[in-house]
């Protein structure tokens, strides 16, 4: 009997799981999938990107569990491309390689002072409150009474909401314990969300704006006055709904609670310098006005500036892909160039998700995206048959992966981690309590004792 193709998918976030699902669903040629992940845990941004107070969005993890349970899929964690296995080795071992590596870094603001302690990328803050093991040591200073979040997208909104939410309301979520402790001690009373353009140009989604109305003792302020007085004509339905949501929030009576916090949307404002003596103390902000550039509304500086005292600046101005060694890379777009998902200039190599199309869309967007790539892959490889038709190929591939990374985590290991986190969570009325150190995750996966905690991390 002809053996199936054996495909490696690199990265087990939403785009990796949906690519695996599409590969397994193919009738002809049949495919098996090894889903390789550098962390000891799967689900990518669903575990470490989606805000902890959005459990409904996180519940898509259940769909990934169902995909993982399909015959033909193996998940292997703690194996890193470029460290444990190389691109060339993967190409030798597998019939095709699908890169689902996401966009792993942040876009820069390119303003003086960006590197000062207290100026933090949203990628770091999001990883920190979500217990991503690479970000547990991130310092998020919460001693000043104002924090500034730069950007008008959903990531900015997530971070701002996490900073103004009463910590009592986060205690029932899977927010990492170190972040809960820091937030419980936070002095932040006001979070200013800076948009370089106006609310009609923001990329917020309406649901996320409306839910700000559910936050206890949080007043929403929209500045400057009149910024919401945009005529509806010519606006898309989403923008119209967003403006309506903001008007409703801004029209509410201010809270009488003395400890109330404020979330301020400050529009037509661009940070031009972050200032401080050894740490962030204030942000200089240029005042913009709208201008037309070939039919697009852009921000033009008026020449006026303002200053905001703050101890924390979070830069939420978009994510950025990083190159995969040996593959072409479009540095301007931060993506791997491709045709229908097939890497241009690659060898049996494909891309899905944010490294393919850039950091846009929601989790479900990856389904259609993965179908396109997998359709291309199967059409390309359909006639070739597997590189290695021997029936013991899967066992040999696993043995090879183990030889590269002796502490490989299998699906069984992940289930042990998951079971442990959920059991501790159940005792505290939370969905899970995350293990946030790689050693602790590996120990839970394999009974290997963890090295003593580093008190400085
Ligand atoms: P985004 O939606 O692209 O927003 C980036 C923001 O940064 C824009 O407001 C952009 O303004 C601004 N910006 C870029 N460069 C700037 C600069 N130099 N100075 C000031 N502002 C600058 O990206 P994101 O918020 O990172 O979100 C990424 C994706 O994840 C999106 O598709 C988002 O919807 C999704 N996401 C969804 C959820 C959810 O569904 N709950 C949660 C989080 C993220 P301009 O428009 O002027 O360029």
XYZ file of C-alpha atoms in Angstrom, residues 47-301:
255
model
C -2.220 30.349 25.181
C 0.157 33.301 25.273
C -1.386 36.090 23.192
C -5.159 36.204 23.725
C -5.883 38.282 26.827
C -6.612 36.138 29.912
C -9.925 37.960 30.478
C -11.120 36.602 27.105
C -11.744 32.951 28.061
C -14.302 32.517 25.285
C -11.663 33.229 22.632
C -9.210 30.969 24.451
C -11.748 28.126 24.344
C -10.705 27.513 20.713
C -8.024 25.387 22.416
C -10.779 22.738 22.539
C -10.899 22.723 18.730
C -7.135 22.239 18.622
C -7.469 19.289 21.024
C -9.949 17.717 18.608
C -7.571 18.252 15.702
C -4.730 16.755 17.781
C -6.846 13.678 18.448
C -7.192 12.936 14.732
C -5.184 9.988 13.497
C -2.060 10.990 11.605
C -1.115 14.009 13.722
C 1.742 14.001 16.236
C 2.627 17.053 18.320
C 6.228 17.438 19.527
C 7.179 20.284 21.868
C 10.488 21.734 23.085
C 12.086 21.379 19.656
C 13.330 24.592 18.106
C 14.025 25.292 14.460
C 17.573 26.589 14.022
C 18.629 25.211 17.429
C 17.628 21.545 17.643
C 16.834 20.982 13.968
C 17.845 22.890 10.867
C 15.851 23.744 7.791
C 18.083 21.450 5.707
C 17.565 18.503 8.069
C 13.807 18.982 7.998
C 13.824 18.998 4.206
C 15.812 15.784 4.197
C 13.489 14.129 6.696
C 10.059 15.293 5.512
C 8.240 15.514 2.179
C 7.348 19.162 2.822
C 7.742 21.788 5.528
C 5.045 24.299 6.438
C 6.210 27.324 8.419
C 3.559 28.530 10.856
C 5.993 30.592 12.894
C 3.921 33.770 13.254
C 5.343 37.243 13.762
C 7.691 36.979 16.690
C 8.744 40.540 17.311
C 7.278 44.024 17.581
C 7.363 46.942 15.165
C 9.464 49.806 16.430
C 8.397 53.382 17.039
C 11.838 54.723 16.082
C 11.764 57.618 18.528
C 14.505 58.693 20.971
C 14.164 57.046 24.372
C 12.467 53.923 23.026
C 15.059 51.746 24.817
C 14.619 53.327 28.271
C 13.519 50.956 31.040
C 9.756 51.358 31.289
C 9.308 51.501 27.502
C 8.068 48.017 26.723
C 6.861 46.291 23.571
C 3.313 44.945 23.679
C 4.690 41.526 22.681
C 6.609 41.487 25.987
C 3.710 42.725 28.132
C 1.260 40.287 26.537
C 3.733 37.405 27.020
C 4.316 38.536 30.607
C 0.673 38.559 31.723
C 0.025 35.341 29.829
C 2.906 33.442 31.469
C 4.938 32.827 28.295
C 8.194 31.338 29.682
C 10.363 33.711 27.632
C 8.694 36.798 29.136
C 8.325 36.004 32.836
C 11.278 38.275 33.637
C 9.926 41.318 31.767
C 9.800 44.375 34.015
C 6.467 46.198 33.710
C 6.759 49.220 36.028
C 3.395 50.061 37.563
C 4.528 52.632 40.154
C 3.426 55.820 38.339
C -0.264 56.729 38.302
C -0.384 56.963 34.513
C 0.521 54.415 31.826
C 0.622 55.209 28.115
C -0.248 52.655 25.441
C 0.701 53.602 21.883
C -1.456 52.221 19.041
C -5.104 51.986 18.102
C -5.486 48.258 17.424
C -6.902 45.384 19.444
C -3.555 44.620 21.075
C -3.434 48.178 22.469
C -6.977 47.673 23.716
C -6.096 44.330 25.358
C -3.120 45.816 27.187
C -5.006 48.957 28.252
C -7.925 46.855 29.533
C -5.618 44.545 31.503
C -4.028 47.605 33.141
C -7.305 49.234 34.224
C -9.242 46.107 35.194
C -9.754 45.593 38.916
C -7.365 42.786 39.801
C -10.160 41.054 41.731
C -11.801 40.442 38.353
C -8.611 38.887 36.960
C -8.232 36.442 39.839
C -10.681 34.043 38.186
C -8.663 33.996 34.924
C -5.451 32.253 33.903
C -3.413 35.478 34.174
C 0.087 34.434 35.279
C 0.539 34.609 39.052
C 3.525 36.993 38.793
C 1.386 39.423 36.749
C -1.542 39.149 39.187
C 0.804 40.030 42.047
C 2.220 43.035 40.171
C -1.235 44.239 39.073
C -2.565 43.912 42.645
C 0.159 46.327 43.691
C -0.300 48.691 40.721
C -0.468 52.448 41.273
C -1.798 53.038 37.751
C -5.011 55.067 37.814
C -5.072 56.322 34.239
C -4.199 54.583 30.991
C -3.878 56.841 27.949
C -4.254 55.089 24.589
C -2.536 57.197 21.931
C -3.766 57.047 18.339
C -1.701 58.786 15.690
C -4.946 59.078 13.714
C -8.569 59.313 14.845
C -11.162 56.841 16.117
C -12.584 56.481 12.592
C -9.203 55.113 11.424
C -8.573 52.830 14.411
C -8.466 49.050 13.861
C -10.354 48.196 17.062
C -13.181 45.711 16.726
C -16.566 46.788 18.065
C -17.014 43.896 20.489
C -13.745 44.788 22.186
C -14.800 48.452 22.507
C -18.253 47.603 23.840
C -16.894 45.313 26.535
C -15.084 48.284 28.086
C -18.549 49.199 29.356
C -18.514 46.057 31.539
C -15.378 47.040 33.465
C -16.093 47.950 37.070
C -15.265 51.527 38.086
C -13.514 52.444 34.878
C -14.389 55.757 33.212
C -13.799 56.008 29.485
C -12.760 59.437 28.193
C -12.376 60.332 24.510
C -10.149 63.258 23.529
C -9.901 65.800 22.044
C -13.442 67.115 22.417
C -15.391 66.693 19.208
C -13.240 63.873 17.861
C -16.294 61.606 17.698
C -18.337 64.166 15.728
C -17.611 62.479 12.435
C -20.450 62.445 9.889
C -21.633 58.873 9.275
C -21.790 59.287 5.496
C -19.025 57.360 3.755
C -17.997 55.398 6.853
C -17.903 51.596 6.794
C -20.449 49.825 9.026
C -17.634 48.699 11.369
C -16.368 52.259 11.826
C -19.914 53.499 12.382
C -20.440 50.865 15.074
C -17.077 51.667 16.672
C -17.877 55.375 16.864
C -21.305 54.616 18.319
C -19.710 52.346 20.942
C -17.205 55.048 21.885
C -19.936 57.706 22.084
C -21.938 55.480 24.439
C -18.904 54.874 26.642
C -17.908 58.538 26.715
C -21.460 59.660 27.580
C -21.663 57.579 30.761
C -21.782 59.314 34.092
C -18.337 59.203 35.765
C -17.941 56.701 38.580
C -18.249 58.067 42.121
C -15.876 55.388 43.408
C -12.735 57.203 44.681
C -10.534 54.388 43.375
C -12.035 54.537 39.873
C -9.565 54.285 36.986
C -9.675 56.104 33.691
C -9.091 54.859 30.190
C -8.401 57.848 27.951
C -8.468 57.554 24.150
C -6.277 60.390 22.950
C -6.474 60.808 19.188
C -4.290 62.529 16.624
C -1.304 62.175 18.928
C 2.092 60.615 18.033
C 4.881 59.999 20.519
C 8.018 61.752 19.283
C 10.299 61.208 22.282
C 10.354 59.142 25.444
C 12.233 61.015 28.155
C 13.688 60.105 31.539
C 16.783 59.824 33.659
C 17.569 56.108 33.505
C 13.889 55.174 33.153
C 10.726 56.475 31.516
C 9.455 59.665 33.160
C 7.456 61.311 30.387
C 6.460 61.134 26.743
C 6.563 64.028 24.311
C 3.614 63.791 21.973
C 3.151 65.587 18.649
C -0.337 66.880 17.952
C -1.495 65.789 14.485
C -4.275 66.839 12.200
C -5.942 64.799 9.462
C -4.725 65.211 5.908
C -5.574 63.523 2.633
C -2.953 61.431 0.817
C -4.369 59.905 -2.373
C -7.736 59.367 -0.731
C -6.274 57.954 2.494
C -6.627 59.850 5.748
C -3.147 60.345 7.181
C -1.729 62.152 10.221
C 0.105 65.416 9.645
C 1.958 67.146 12.546
